[in-house]
Each structure stands twice: as structure tokens, then as C-alpha cells.
GROMACS .gro file of C-alpha atoms in nm:
model
  487
    1UNK     CA    1   7.918  10.295  10.006
    2UNK     CA    2   7.992  10.011  10.245
    3UNK     CA    3   8.060   9.660  10.121
    4UNK     CA    4   7.740   9.514  10.268
    5UNK     CA    5   7.509   9.683  10.019
    6UNK     CA    6   7.241   9.445   9.888
    7UNK     CA    7   7.184   9.360   9.523
    8UNK     CA    8   6.843   9.404   9.358
    9UNK     CA    9   6.962   9.170   9.081
   10UNK     CA   10   6.954   8.862   9.303
   11UNK     CA   11   6.610   8.724   9.205
   12UNK     CA   12   6.710   8.740   8.839
   13UNK     CA   13   7.047   8.582   8.911
   14UNK     CA   14   6.880   8.298   9.098
   15UNK     CA   15   6.635   8.235   8.818
   16UNK     CA   16   6.915   8.221   8.563
   17UNK     CA   17   7.126   7.979   8.766
   18UNK     CA   18   6.828   7.746   8.806
   19UNK     CA   19   6.777   7.717   8.431
   20UNK     CA   20   7.123   7.748   8.275
   21UNK     CA   21   7.455   7.571   8.304
   22UNK     CA   22   7.719   7.793   8.456
   23UNK     CA   23   8.024   7.905   8.259
   24UNK     CA   24   8.371   7.938   8.401
   25UNK     CA   25   8.735   7.965   8.313
   26UNK     CA   26   8.859   7.675   8.109
   27UNK     CA   27   9.062   7.415   8.297
   28UNK     CA   28   9.225   7.256   7.994
   29UNK     CA   29   9.491   7.524   7.954
   30UNK     CA   30   9.302   7.726   7.689
   31UNK     CA   31   9.276   8.101   7.731
   32UNK     CA   32   8.902   8.145   7.690
   33UNK     CA   33   8.608   8.053   7.908
   34UNK     CA   34   8.342   7.802   7.816
   35UNK     CA   35   8.095   7.557   7.968
   36UNK     CA   36   8.212   7.359   8.266
   37UNK     CA   37   8.054   7.013   8.278
   38UNK     CA   38   7.977   6.952   8.642
   39UNK     CA   39   7.662   6.852   8.827
   40UNK     CA   40   7.444   7.162   8.857
   41UNK     CA   41   7.416   7.276   9.220
   42UNK     CA   42   7.235   7.590   9.328
   43UNK     CA   43   7.284   7.791   9.644
   44UNK     CA   44   7.116   8.128   9.700
   45UNK     CA   45   7.337   8.361   9.900
   46UNK     CA   46   7.046   8.587   9.992
   47UNK     CA   47   7.119   8.927  10.143
   48UNK     CA   48   7.496   8.869  10.159
   49UNK     CA   49   7.557   8.879   9.783
   50UNK     CA   50   7.673   9.206   9.627
   51UNK     CA   51   7.650   9.282   9.255
   52UNK     CA   52   7.980   9.410   9.116
   53UNK     CA   53   7.792   9.628   8.867
   54UNK     CA   54   7.628   9.802   9.163
   55UNK     CA   55   7.920   9.809   9.407
   56UNK     CA   56   8.261   9.684   9.289
   57UNK     CA   57   8.447   9.772   9.612
   58UNK     CA   58   8.453   9.578   9.938
   59UNK     CA   59   8.614   9.772  10.225
   60UNK     CA   60   8.673   9.662  10.582
   61UNK     CA   61   8.899   9.713  10.882
   62UNK     CA   62   9.148   9.441  10.962
   63UNK     CA   63   9.057   9.216  11.256
   64UNK     CA   64   9.298   8.980  11.435
   65UNK     CA   65   9.052   8.875  11.708
   66UNK     CA   66   9.009   8.501  11.766
   67UNK     CA   67   8.781   8.495  12.073
   68UNK     CA   68   8.469   8.390  11.882
   69UNK     CA   69   8.626   8.058  11.782
   70UNK     CA   70   8.777   8.000  12.125
   71UNK     CA   71   8.446   8.055  12.302
   72UNK     CA   72   8.250   7.847  12.050
   73UNK     CA   73   8.498   7.565  12.102
   74UNK     CA   74   8.445   7.587  12.479
   75UNK     CA   75   8.065   7.587  12.446
   76UNK     CA   76   8.066   7.287  12.214
   77UNK     CA   77   8.294   7.099  12.454
   78UNK     CA   78   8.041   7.180  12.727
   79UNK     CA   79   7.766   7.019  12.519
   80UNK     CA   80   7.589   7.322  12.371
   81UNK     CA   81   7.595   7.499  12.039
   82UNK     CA   82   7.697   7.868  12.044
   83UNK     CA   83   7.449   8.147  11.990
   84UNK     CA   84   7.448   8.248  11.623
   85UNK     CA   85   7.502   8.616  11.705
   86UNK     CA   86   7.835   8.539  11.873
   87UNK     CA   87   7.978   8.344  11.578
   88UNK     CA   88   8.212   8.563  11.370
   89UNK     CA   89   8.356   8.366  11.077
   90UNK     CA   90   8.668   8.582  11.037
   91UNK     CA   91   8.771   8.496  11.393
   92UNK     CA   92   8.735   8.125  11.319
   93UNK     CA   93   8.961   8.163  11.016
   94UNK     CA   94   9.219   8.380  11.191
   95UNK     CA   95   9.249   8.134  11.480
   96UNK     CA   96   9.470   7.914  11.261
   97UNK     CA   97   9.824   7.942  11.135
   98UNK     CA   98   9.868   8.036  10.768
   99UNK     CA   99  10.242   8.022  10.679
  100UNK     CA  100  10.233   8.329  10.453
  101UNK     CA  101  10.572   8.464  10.346
  102UNK     CA  102  10.675   8.772  10.542
  103UNK     CA  103  10.761   9.110  10.389
  104UNK     CA  104  11.111   9.253  10.404
  105UNK     CA  105  10.996   9.582  10.558
  106UNK     CA  106  10.755   9.695  10.825
  107UNK     CA  107  10.441   9.691  10.612
  108UNK     CA  108  10.236   9.401  10.478
  109UNK     CA  109  10.299   9.118  10.236
  110UNK     CA  110   9.978   9.062  10.038
  111UNK     CA  111   9.897   8.707   9.926
  112UNK     CA  112   9.598   8.629   9.703
  113UNK     CA  113   9.491   8.286   9.584
  114UNK     CA  114   9.181   8.073   9.549
  115UNK     CA  115   9.017   7.762   9.414
  116UNK     CA  116   8.701   7.591   9.308
  117UNK     CA  117   8.484   7.494   9.602
  118UNK     CA  118   8.495   7.124   9.699
  119UNK     CA  119   8.282   6.891   9.489
  120UNK     CA  120   8.058   6.820   9.790
  121UNK     CA  121   7.980   7.191   9.837
  122UNK     CA  122   7.637   7.302   9.715
  123UNK     CA  123   7.715   7.604   9.496
  124UNK     CA  124   7.679   7.715   9.134
  125UNK     CA  125   7.966   7.607   8.910
  126UNK     CA  126   8.077   7.965   8.847
  127UNK     CA  127   8.157   8.014   9.217
  128UNK     CA  128   8.517   8.038   9.339
  129UNK     CA  129   8.677   8.073   9.680
  130UNK     CA  130   8.911   8.374   9.698
  131UNK     CA  131   9.159   8.412   9.984
  132UNK     CA  132   9.317   8.745  10.075
  133UNK     CA  133   9.610   8.695  10.311
  134UNK     CA  134   9.814   8.965  10.484
  135UNK     CA  135  10.135   8.909  10.677
  136UNK     CA  136  10.358   9.136  10.884
  137UNK     CA  137  10.726   9.082  10.957
  138UNK     CA  138  10.796   8.896  11.280
  139UNK     CA  139  11.022   9.036  11.549
  140UNK     CA  140  11.297   8.886  11.757
  141UNK     CA  141  11.200   8.894  12.124
  142UNK     CA  142  11.541   9.038  12.209
  143UNK     CA  143  11.509   9.330  11.968
  144UNK     CA  144  11.159   9.446  12.060
  145UNK     CA  145  11.109   9.766  12.260
  146UNK     CA  146  11.048   9.734  12.632
  147UNK     CA  147  10.687   9.689  12.737
  148UNK     CA  148  10.478   9.867  13.002
  149UNK     CA  149  10.174   9.647  13.064
  150UNK     CA  150   9.880   9.730  13.290
  151UNK     CA  151   9.675   9.420  13.370
  152UNK     CA  152   9.315   9.497  13.464
  153UNK     CA  153   9.186   9.183  13.637
  154UNK     CA  154   8.821   9.103  13.701
  155UNK     CA  155   8.782   8.977  14.061
  156UNK     CA  156   8.400   8.982  14.071
  157UNK     CA  157   8.209   8.691  14.219
  158UNK     CA  158   8.157   8.520  13.884
  159UNK     CA  159   8.535   8.486  13.845
  160UNK     CA  160   8.542   8.236  14.134
  161UNK     CA  161   8.437   7.957  13.900
  162UNK     CA  162   8.729   7.718  13.829
  163UNK     CA  163   8.898   7.816  13.506
  164UNK     CA  164   8.858   8.190  13.556
  165UNK     CA  165   9.063   8.378  13.818
  166UNK     CA  166   9.281   8.077  13.895
  167UNK     CA  167   9.365   8.042  13.526
  168UNK     CA  168   9.443   8.416  13.499
  169UNK     CA  169   9.673   8.409  13.802
  170UNK     CA  170   9.862   8.104  13.672
  171UNK     CA  171   9.918   8.276  13.337
  172UNK     CA  172  10.030   8.604  13.495
  173UNK     CA  173  10.274   8.431  13.728
  174UNK     CA  174  10.422   8.252  13.427
  175UNK     CA  175  10.441   8.575  13.227
  176UNK     CA  176  10.632   8.759  13.502
  177UNK     CA  177  10.894   8.486  13.488
  178UNK     CA  178  10.920   8.511  13.108
  179UNK     CA  179  10.937   8.886  13.043
  180UNK     CA  180  11.259   9.083  13.040
  181UNK     CA  181  11.379   9.249  13.363
  182UNK     CA  182  11.347   9.589  13.192
  183UNK     CA  183  10.977   9.539  13.111
  184UNK     CA  184  10.719   9.681  13.352
  185UNK     CA  185  10.388   9.551  13.488
  186UNK     CA  186  10.107   9.711  13.687
  187UNK     CA  187   9.807   9.524  13.828
  188UNK     CA  188   9.459   9.673  13.877
  189UNK     CA  189   9.173   9.466  14.015
  190UNK     CA  190   8.802   9.543  13.996
  191UNK     CA  191   8.473   9.411  14.125
  192UNK     CA  192   8.209   9.668  14.228
  193UNK     CA  193   8.500   9.913  14.264
  194UNK     CA  194   8.855   9.921  14.132
  195UNK     CA  195   9.186   9.946  14.314
  196UNK     CA  196   9.555   9.930  14.232
  197UNK     CA  197   9.703   9.599  14.344
  198UNK     CA  198  10.049   9.700  14.220
  199UNK     CA  199  10.168  10.022  14.058
  200UNK     CA  200  10.395  10.007  13.752
  201UNK     CA  201  10.691   9.792  13.857
  202UNK     CA  202  10.995   9.664  13.668
  203UNK     CA  203  10.989   9.289  13.611
  204UNK     CA  204  11.329   9.278  13.779
  205UNK     CA  205  11.130   9.319  14.103
  206UNK     CA  206  10.940   8.999  14.029
  207UNK     CA  207  10.879   8.911  14.393
  208UNK     CA  208  10.651   9.210  14.445
  209UNK     CA  209  10.463   9.136  14.123
  210UNK     CA  210  10.409   8.771  14.217
  211UNK     CA  211  10.285   8.888  14.556
  212UNK     CA  212  10.030   9.123  14.398
  213UNK     CA  213   9.906   8.855  14.158
  214UNK     CA  214   9.876   8.600  14.438
  215UNK     CA  215   9.674   8.845  14.650
  216UNK     CA  216   9.385   8.867  14.402
  217UNK     CA  217   9.059   8.738  14.554
  218UNK     CA  218   8.705   8.732  14.415
  219UNK     CA  219   8.455   8.973  14.567
  220UNK     CA  220   8.125   9.129  14.455
  221UNK     CA  221   7.979   9.269  14.130
  222UNK     CA  222   8.145   9.346  13.794
  223UNK     CA  223   8.217   9.714  13.732
  224UNK     CA  224   8.426   9.684  13.416
  225UNK     CA  225   8.400  10.057  13.356
  226UNK     CA  226   8.569  10.136  13.689
  227UNK     CA  227   8.842   9.883  13.618
  228UNK     CA  228   8.924  10.021  13.276
  229UNK     CA  229   8.913  10.385  13.383
  230UNK     CA  230   9.157  10.319  13.669
  231UNK     CA  231   9.364  10.089  13.447
  232UNK     CA  232   9.416  10.362  13.189
  233UNK     CA  233   9.504  10.611  13.460
  234UNK     CA  234   9.769  10.374  13.595
  235UNK     CA  235   9.896  10.311  13.239
  236UNK     CA  236   9.918  10.685  13.175
  237UNK     CA  237  10.096  10.748  13.507
  238UNK     CA  238  10.343  10.473  13.424
  239UNK     CA  239  10.371  10.560  13.055
  240UNK     CA  240  10.715  10.493  12.910
  241UNK     CA  241  10.812  10.684  12.595
  242UNK     CA  242  10.961  10.455  12.332
  243UNK     CA  243  10.813  10.147  12.498
  244UNK     CA  244  10.501   9.949  12.407
  245UNK     CA  245  10.226  10.067  12.645
  246UNK     CA  246   9.917   9.848  12.675
  247UNK     CA  247   9.618   9.788  12.897
  248UNK     CA  248   9.521   9.421  12.910
  249UNK     CA  249   9.179   9.344  13.057
  250UNK     CA  250   9.115   8.989  13.181
  251UNK     CA  251   8.746   8.924  13.243
  252UNK     CA  252   8.443   8.711  13.174
  253UNK     CA  253   8.288   9.029  13.031
  254UNK     CA  254   7.971   9.000  13.240
  255UNK     CA  255   7.953   9.366  13.343
  256UNK     CA  256   7.655   9.446  13.567
  257UNK     CA  257   7.758   9.766  13.753
  258UNK     CA  258   7.842  10.104  13.598
  259UNK     CA  259   7.837  10.136  13.220
  260UNK     CA  260   7.776   9.797  13.058
  261UNK     CA  261   7.811   9.900  12.691
  262UNK     CA  262   8.142   9.946  12.513
  263UNK     CA  263   8.098  10.302  12.385
  264UNK     CA  264   8.035  10.479  12.721
  265UNK     CA  265   8.328  10.293  12.875
  266UNK     CA  266   8.565  10.379  12.592
  267UNK     CA  267   8.450  10.740  12.591
  268UNK     CA  268   8.592  10.776  12.940
  269UNK     CA  269   8.933  10.636  12.850
  270UNK     CA  270   8.974  10.757  12.490
  271UNK     CA  271   9.157  11.075  12.588
  272UNK     CA  272   9.400  10.867  12.793
  273UNK     CA  273   9.466  10.628  12.507
  274UNK     CA  274   9.531  10.873  12.221
  275UNK     CA  275   9.642  10.571  12.019
  276UNK     CA  276   9.948  10.546  12.245
  277UNK     CA  277   9.802  10.286  12.480
  278UNK     CA  278   9.648   9.988  12.306
  279UNK     CA  279   9.382   9.765  12.463
  280UNK     CA  280   9.398   9.386  12.461
  281UNK     CA  281   9.120   9.164  12.588
  282UNK     CA  282   9.150   8.814  12.732
  283UNK     CA  283   8.816   8.643  12.787
  284UNK     CA  284   8.756   8.356  13.028
  285UNK     CA  285   8.466   8.157  13.169
  286UNK     CA  286   8.194   7.918  13.055
  287UNK     CA  287   7.954   8.214  13.057
  288UNK     CA  288   8.128   8.496  12.875
  289UNK     CA  289   8.027   8.846  12.764
  290UNK     CA  290   8.168   8.804  12.416
  291UNK     CA  291   8.003   9.106  12.253
  292UNK     CA  292   8.124   9.358  12.510
  293UNK     CA  293   8.482   9.230  12.510
  294UNK     CA  294   8.497   9.221  12.129
  295UNK     CA  295   8.368   9.578  12.095
  296UNK     CA  296   8.607   9.709  12.360
  297UNK     CA  297   8.906   9.559  12.181
  298UNK     CA  298   8.797   9.666  11.832
  299UNK     CA  299   8.731  10.025  11.934
  300UNK     CA  300   9.027  10.043  12.169
  301UNK     CA  301   9.292   9.975  11.903
  302UNK     CA  302   9.356   9.616  12.009
  303UNK     CA  303   9.229   9.262  11.985
  304UNK     CA  304   9.065   8.996  12.202
  305UNK     CA  305   9.134   8.627  12.258
  306UNK     CA  306   8.953   8.366  12.465
  307UNK     CA  307   9.115   8.103  12.685
  308UNK     CA  308   8.957   7.819  12.880
  309UNK     CA  309   9.250   7.594  12.969
  310UNK     CA  310   9.590   7.653  13.137
  311UNK     CA  311   9.769   7.540  12.822
  312UNK     CA  312   9.584   7.796  12.610
  313UNK     CA  313   9.647   8.072  12.864
  314UNK     CA  314  10.017   8.000  12.880
  315UNK     CA  315  10.033   7.995  12.500
  316UNK     CA  316   9.873   8.341  12.486
  317UNK     CA  317  10.075   8.495  12.770
  318UNK     CA  318  10.409   8.324  12.722
  319UNK     CA  319  10.439   8.270  12.345
  320UNK     CA  320  10.199   8.510  12.174
  321UNK     CA  321  10.188   8.817  12.396
  322UNK     CA  322  10.563   8.886  12.427
  323UNK     CA  323  10.609   8.828  12.053
  324UNK     CA  324  10.332   9.073  11.957
  325UNK     CA  325  10.381   9.355  12.206
  326UNK     CA  326  10.512   9.588  11.937
  327UNK     CA  327  10.290   9.729  11.663
  328UNK     CA  328  10.358   9.703  11.291
  329UNK     CA  329  10.051   9.891  11.163
  330UNK     CA  330   9.777  10.116  11.299
  331UNK     CA  331   9.430  10.164  11.146
  332UNK     CA  332   9.490   9.900  10.880
  333UNK     CA  333   9.216   9.871  10.618
  334UNK     CA  334   9.157   9.652  10.314
  335UNK     CA  335   8.980   9.747   9.993
  336UNK     CA  336   8.913   9.483   9.728
  337UNK     CA  337   8.803   9.625   9.391
  338UNK     CA  338   8.640   9.367   9.163
  339UNK     CA  339   8.644   9.392   8.783
  340UNK     CA  340   8.284   9.401   8.651
  341UNK     CA  341   8.381   9.227   8.325
  342UNK     CA  342   8.518   8.928   8.515
  343UNK     CA  343   8.316   8.903   8.839
  344UNK     CA  344   7.936   8.914   8.857
  345UNK     CA  345   7.899   8.924   9.235
  346UNK     CA  346   8.083   8.852   9.558
  347UNK     CA  347   8.033   8.776   9.925
  348UNK     CA  348   8.281   8.858  10.201
  349UNK     CA  349   8.262   8.583  10.464
  350UNK     CA  350   8.249   8.756  10.801
  351UNK     CA  351   8.383   9.100  10.896
  352UNK     CA  352   8.021   9.216  10.932
  353UNK     CA  353   8.097   9.460  11.212
  354UNK     CA  354   8.422   9.578  11.053
  355UNK     CA  355   8.264   9.725  10.740
  356UNK     CA  356   8.396  10.064  10.629
  357UNK     CA  357   8.240  10.295  10.371
  358UNK     CA  358   8.435  10.270  10.047
  359UNK     CA  359   8.501  10.644  10.039
  360UNK     CA  360   8.657  10.623  10.390
  361UNK     CA  361   8.938  10.392  10.281
  362UNK     CA  362   9.183  10.683  10.259
  363UNK     CA  363   9.025  10.886  10.538
  364UNK     CA  364   9.284  10.839  10.809
  365UNK     CA  365   9.043  10.963  11.073
  366UNK     CA  366   8.845  10.641  11.031
  367UNK     CA  367   8.962  10.355  11.250
  368UNK     CA  368   9.092  10.036  11.101
  369UNK     CA  369   9.269   9.757  11.289
  370UNK     CA  370   9.595   9.727  11.481
  371UNK     CA  371   9.839   9.457  11.371
  372UNK     CA  372  10.151   9.342  11.552
  373UNK     CA  373  10.470   9.171  11.432
  374UNK     CA  374  10.432   8.828  11.278
  375UNK     CA  375  10.055   8.853  11.259
  376UNK     CA  376   9.861   8.709  10.967
  377UNK     CA  377   9.514   8.825  10.868
  378UNK     CA  378   9.291   8.632  10.629
  379UNK     CA  379   8.967   8.720  10.456
  380UNK     CA  380   8.769   8.480  10.236
  381UNK     CA  381   8.533   8.573   9.956
  382UNK     CA  382   8.293   8.371   9.749
  383UNK     CA  383   8.294   8.519   9.397
  384UNK     CA  384   8.064   8.446   9.103
  385UNK     CA  385   8.255   8.470   8.776
  386UNK     CA  386   8.130   8.624   8.457
  387UNK     CA  387   8.156   8.434   8.128
  388UNK     CA  388   8.377   8.491   7.827
  389UNK     CA  389   8.699   8.637   7.967
  390UNK     CA  390   9.060   8.524   7.943
  391UNK     CA  391   9.243   8.324   8.209
  392UNK     CA  392   9.489   8.611   8.233
  393UNK     CA  393   9.213   8.863   8.303
  394UNK     CA  394   9.233   9.047   8.635
  395UNK     CA  395   8.952   8.959   8.874
  396UNK     CA  396   9.034   9.209   9.145
  397UNK     CA  397   9.289   9.437   9.303
  398UNK     CA  398   9.356   9.405   9.676
  399UNK     CA  399   9.482   9.725   9.838
  400UNK     CA  400   9.591   9.765  10.201
  401UNK     CA  401   9.635  10.099  10.379
  402UNK     CA  402   9.777  10.158  10.727
  403UNK     CA  403   9.950  10.416  10.945
  404UNK     CA  404  10.311  10.381  11.057
  405UNK     CA  405  10.298  10.349  11.439
  406UNK     CA  406  10.609  10.563  11.488
  407UNK     CA  407  10.499  10.874  11.298
  408UNK     CA  408  10.138  10.805  11.184
  409UNK     CA  409  10.241  10.843  10.819
  410UNK     CA  410  10.002  10.657  10.585
  411UNK     CA  411  10.127  10.381  10.355
  412UNK     CA  412   9.969  10.149  10.099
  413UNK     CA  413  10.049   9.834   9.908
  414UNK     CA  414   9.848   9.626   9.663
  415UNK     CA  415   9.831   9.298   9.474
  416UNK     CA  416   9.617   9.176   9.184
  417UNK     CA  417   9.446   8.842   9.134
  418UNK     CA  418   9.372   8.687   8.794
  419UNK     CA  419   9.124   8.427   8.683
  420UNK     CA  420   9.402   8.168   8.666
  421UNK     CA  421   9.481   8.229   9.035
  422UNK     CA  422   9.145   8.083   9.144
  423UNK     CA  423   9.122   7.792   8.900
  424UNK     CA  424   9.288   7.518   9.107
  425UNK     CA  425   9.073   7.226   9.214
  426UNK     CA  426   9.014   7.228   9.589
  427UNK     CA  427   9.202   6.904   9.653
  428UNK     CA  428   9.512   7.055   9.489
  429UNK     CA  429   9.545   7.374   9.697
  430UNK     CA  430   9.754   7.422  10.010
  431UNK     CA  431   9.630   7.258  10.331
  432UNK     CA  432   9.629   7.603  10.494
  433UNK     CA  433   9.373   7.726  10.242
  434UNK     CA  434   9.173   7.408  10.302
  435UNK     CA  435   9.184   7.486  10.676
  436UNK     CA  436   9.054   7.837  10.607
  437UNK     CA  437   8.764   7.687  10.415
  438UNK     CA  438   8.679   7.437  10.690
  439UNK     CA  439   8.692   7.702  10.963
  440UNK     CA  440   8.490   7.962  10.771
  441UNK     CA  441   8.213   7.730  10.660
  442UNK     CA  442   8.197   7.570  11.003
  443UNK     CA  443   8.119   7.917  11.136
  444UNK     CA  444   7.858   7.972  10.864
  445UNK     CA  445   7.700   7.636  10.948
  446UNK     CA  446   7.673   7.741  11.313
  447UNK     CA  447   7.502   8.059  11.193
  448UNK     CA  448   7.238   7.861  11.005
  449UNK     CA  449   7.368   7.755  10.665
  450UNK     CA  450   7.689   7.700  10.472
  451UNK     CA  451   7.616   7.499  10.157
  452UNK     CA  452   7.800   7.195  10.292
  453UNK     CA  453   7.767   6.928  10.559
  454UNK     CA  454   7.956   6.932  10.887
  455UNK     CA  455   8.082   6.580  10.816
  456UNK     CA  456   8.241   6.703  10.493
  457UNK     CA  457   8.402   6.998  10.673
  458UNK     CA  458   8.545   6.767  10.939
  459UNK     CA  459   8.692   6.548  10.665
  460UNK     CA  460   8.857   6.854  10.505
  461UNK     CA  461   9.005   6.956  10.841
  462UNK     CA  462   9.135   6.604  10.907
  463UNK     CA  463   9.312   6.593  10.570
  464UNK     CA  464   9.461   6.938  10.627
  465UNK     CA  465   9.577   6.834  10.975
  466UNK     CA  466   9.742   6.524  10.835
  467UNK     CA  467   9.923   6.728  10.570
  468UNK     CA  468  10.048   6.992  10.815
  469UNK     CA  469  10.083   6.783  11.133
  470UNK     CA  470   9.907   7.073  11.305
  471UNK     CA  471   9.738   6.975  11.631
  472UNK     CA  472   9.513   7.281  11.630
  473UNK     CA  473   9.371   7.185  11.289
  474UNK     CA  474   9.323   6.830  11.416
  475UNK     CA  475   9.133   6.978  11.709
  476UNK     CA  476   8.917   7.177  11.463
  477UNK     CA  477   8.806   6.851  11.300
  478UNK     CA  478   8.716   6.716  11.645
  479UNK     CA  479   8.518   7.028  11.735
  480UNK     CA  480   8.322   7.009  11.406
  481UNK     CA  481   8.238   6.643  11.475
  482UNK     CA  482   8.123   6.732  11.828
  483UNK     CA  483   7.904   7.011  11.689
  484UNK     CA  484   7.745   6.769  11.443
  485UNK     CA  485   7.661   6.533  11.731
  486UNK     CA  486   7.482   6.816  11.912
  487UNK     CA  487   7.246   6.891  11.623
   0.00000   0.00000   0.00000
């Protein structure tokens, strides 16, 4: 069964929490649980809560997309709150650095920790925040395989708006100057039709690539299907064995000609891809087809980011893209198995459209997520603890499965979490975990409810930014404050 199954026990659980004091793990160093004397706060999770007795396993495909946060940030800066349907909490969380330790090999390091929720958070006292963190080994730019990149650039009329095509061209010009001479780039442009602006060309011939990029001009409608079909053909014609082969689509995602849904488009290019040509998406524009771009990337073995400023675009193209061109893991999946004696119920925050049936965890025909070198992936759970178990008791086992990109051989690793691992007070945990909390519950607040106030979330982000001297976390606090002013 999939992890989003609903619990028929919820009305009873709610009634109990409204009339009884919650029990939790002792915080005085003793080994047994007992009453925790805190103000009683009640939050009803509704349809998102899953009873461990009914379904102890939560299974999902890894997602390293961050576009949902980037686009929400842009909309809030423009003076409007984002549409709830486009807010994906996991992408808010994964937009921020985590500082997990890297593994020695090519698989994943699994990190599991947690804490009480902040005192200002409206939740029962038996609730804990559980963080599952995954980290791949980073790669030296000099040691990575060569790359063969096909850029599929939207030149439809809507891309004429400042901050769209001009931003894309600036980033591509900068990238050509940063890649290695032995890398290759092709450029395909599309509006109502698609054409090859430059066939696959070694970066050593940078003058011709700059010329092709500079020649891009906006035209008519948006036929994203035509652009991707031609882009994959060019990528296949220029395929380089042993290199990293990718199609990178740069668009506002506002398709209005040809197929406008992800599945028909991907059906036409799937045979070309064969998991040898990954798809990356870069979204731009104040009006942005977020859903289409996200689905294309998820189902095309890639990920999607959103950029709205030259600085962001250069960060993606100059710092992030070259460092993540290789692949560490294909079809990566996570399965968290909760212990029914220790955990009453749980809620995975986000990953709604990445759910996988529990029985498909080891079915290697079922897609997971693609993860590159140096990537971190974070998932947050709210868990409701049972009473009467030891601090040393295991709460859950976290298991990760993936395919080796070189030979498709499956591999797994796992880590356990105990009750003691989630007993820290919120103010005592790492500022990176505090950032995860602020980002996740900010997303939940934008979706209609989070159990906490935006002002409290902004304060958490400010403290985390001060502790880490991280400008992006400082910006998160500012974005939360701006969102509060719009309400």
C-alpha cells in the first residue's frame, strides 16, 4: 500500500488527545516514558495522518527539485501569495544547504535525527519532528566525465518579458566560458516549431556556441513538445558513450501548441532517453507553468529548478550544474518502517506526488529519483509517539534503494532511529534542522495551515541564519515576513 493511506482511527485519537495529557519519552535521563508536563495543545492532522497499526511503511521516490520554493519566492516578491496547489513542501526544504557528512563510496550516507517541536507550535505533546537526510559523495570538477548537453530553449512570445530569454542567454554565455573544452553543447530553440540553432559542438569552439546563443530571438507560440522531441533527437545524434548526456529545457512552461501535458510529451521521447539521457528543467518568468515542468523532470529522470534573477541563474549554471552533471544513483527510493510499539501515527511532510506503493520498493521497474554527486535530500515527518517504551527503543528503520548508474545493479543501505534520537529540545538542535522546520512549515502555512504562526517561523529562520551565516536562510526569513504582510 502507498504511504498516503488514511487512518480510520483519527476521530478516536482526536478525542483522546482532547481529554488526556500526552505521554512521551522522559527527558530527565531515565529509561522509561511517563507524563510530560507541558501546556496541552491540540492539532488535528486530518487526512494526512497514518496509523502505524494500519500501515507501518512510508515509501516514496527521492526528489531533488527546488522550483516550487523558487517560484513561490518570486511570487511573494511580486506581491502575491502562491497558489496552494503549486506549493510542494519537500522542495522548500531541499532548497537549503544541510551539511550532512558524505559517504566514502558512491551510494548514500543516511542521517536520521529529530526533536520536540518548538514551544510555540500548536501540537500534542507526544509529537516529534523526525528528519531523514540523505547525502551523496561530491565530485571534483576535474575528475568528472565529459558532458554532452543539449539546451532546449523556449523562444516563444512570452519569453520576451525581461527576466526570461535575456536571463537564459546570459547564463548560457557564462556556462560556455566555464565548461571544459572537451565538453559539448547543442542548442535547440522552439516556439510554434523547433529548429537546431547549433548541433553538438565541443566547448573548445566557444565562438560558434556564443554566436548561436546570441542569435536566439522570441517568436510565436509555445510548442514544448516539438522542442523536446527535436532536443532528444539532437542529444541522441550527439550521444557520447562514457559521457554525461543530458537534455536541459529552459522555459516558462506555458505550453499552448502541441501536447500540453507531460505524459504525451514524454511518451514521444522515452525511447530516445532509455535512462541514458537525463532531463533537467530550468523554469523562468513571473507567470510560470510549474506543474508541467515539474512533471517533465520527475518522469524524465531529472530535476527542475526555478530562477528569476541573473545571480540565481549563474549560480545554477556555473556552480551547481557543472558539479552535478554526473549521476550517483538512479531510481532512488526511501522506505521508512515505523515500529508499532513505539509510534502511534506519522505524517510525511510533502512528497505527495512521489508516493510509491510499499510493495514496489524493491521493484526496480518502478521509477524513483535521480541523484547527482554532492546532493542532499531531506524528508521531514511528524510522528506521534506511543507511551511506555524505553529511550533506547527503535522508532523506525530508514532504508534507501537505488540503481548504480554504470551497470543498473541495485543497492541498499539503512539506518535506525531510536526514541532518544528525537528527544532534543528544538532550541538545542542544529540550525540546519531548524531551517528545515522553518521551510517546511512555511510551505504548509501557504497551503492553508501549519500549527504555527508565520512570525514564529521567521524568527526561527533568523536565528538559524545568524548561527550559520547563511544568506539564503536569511532570505527565507525575509520571504516569510513578506508573506505574512500579504495575508
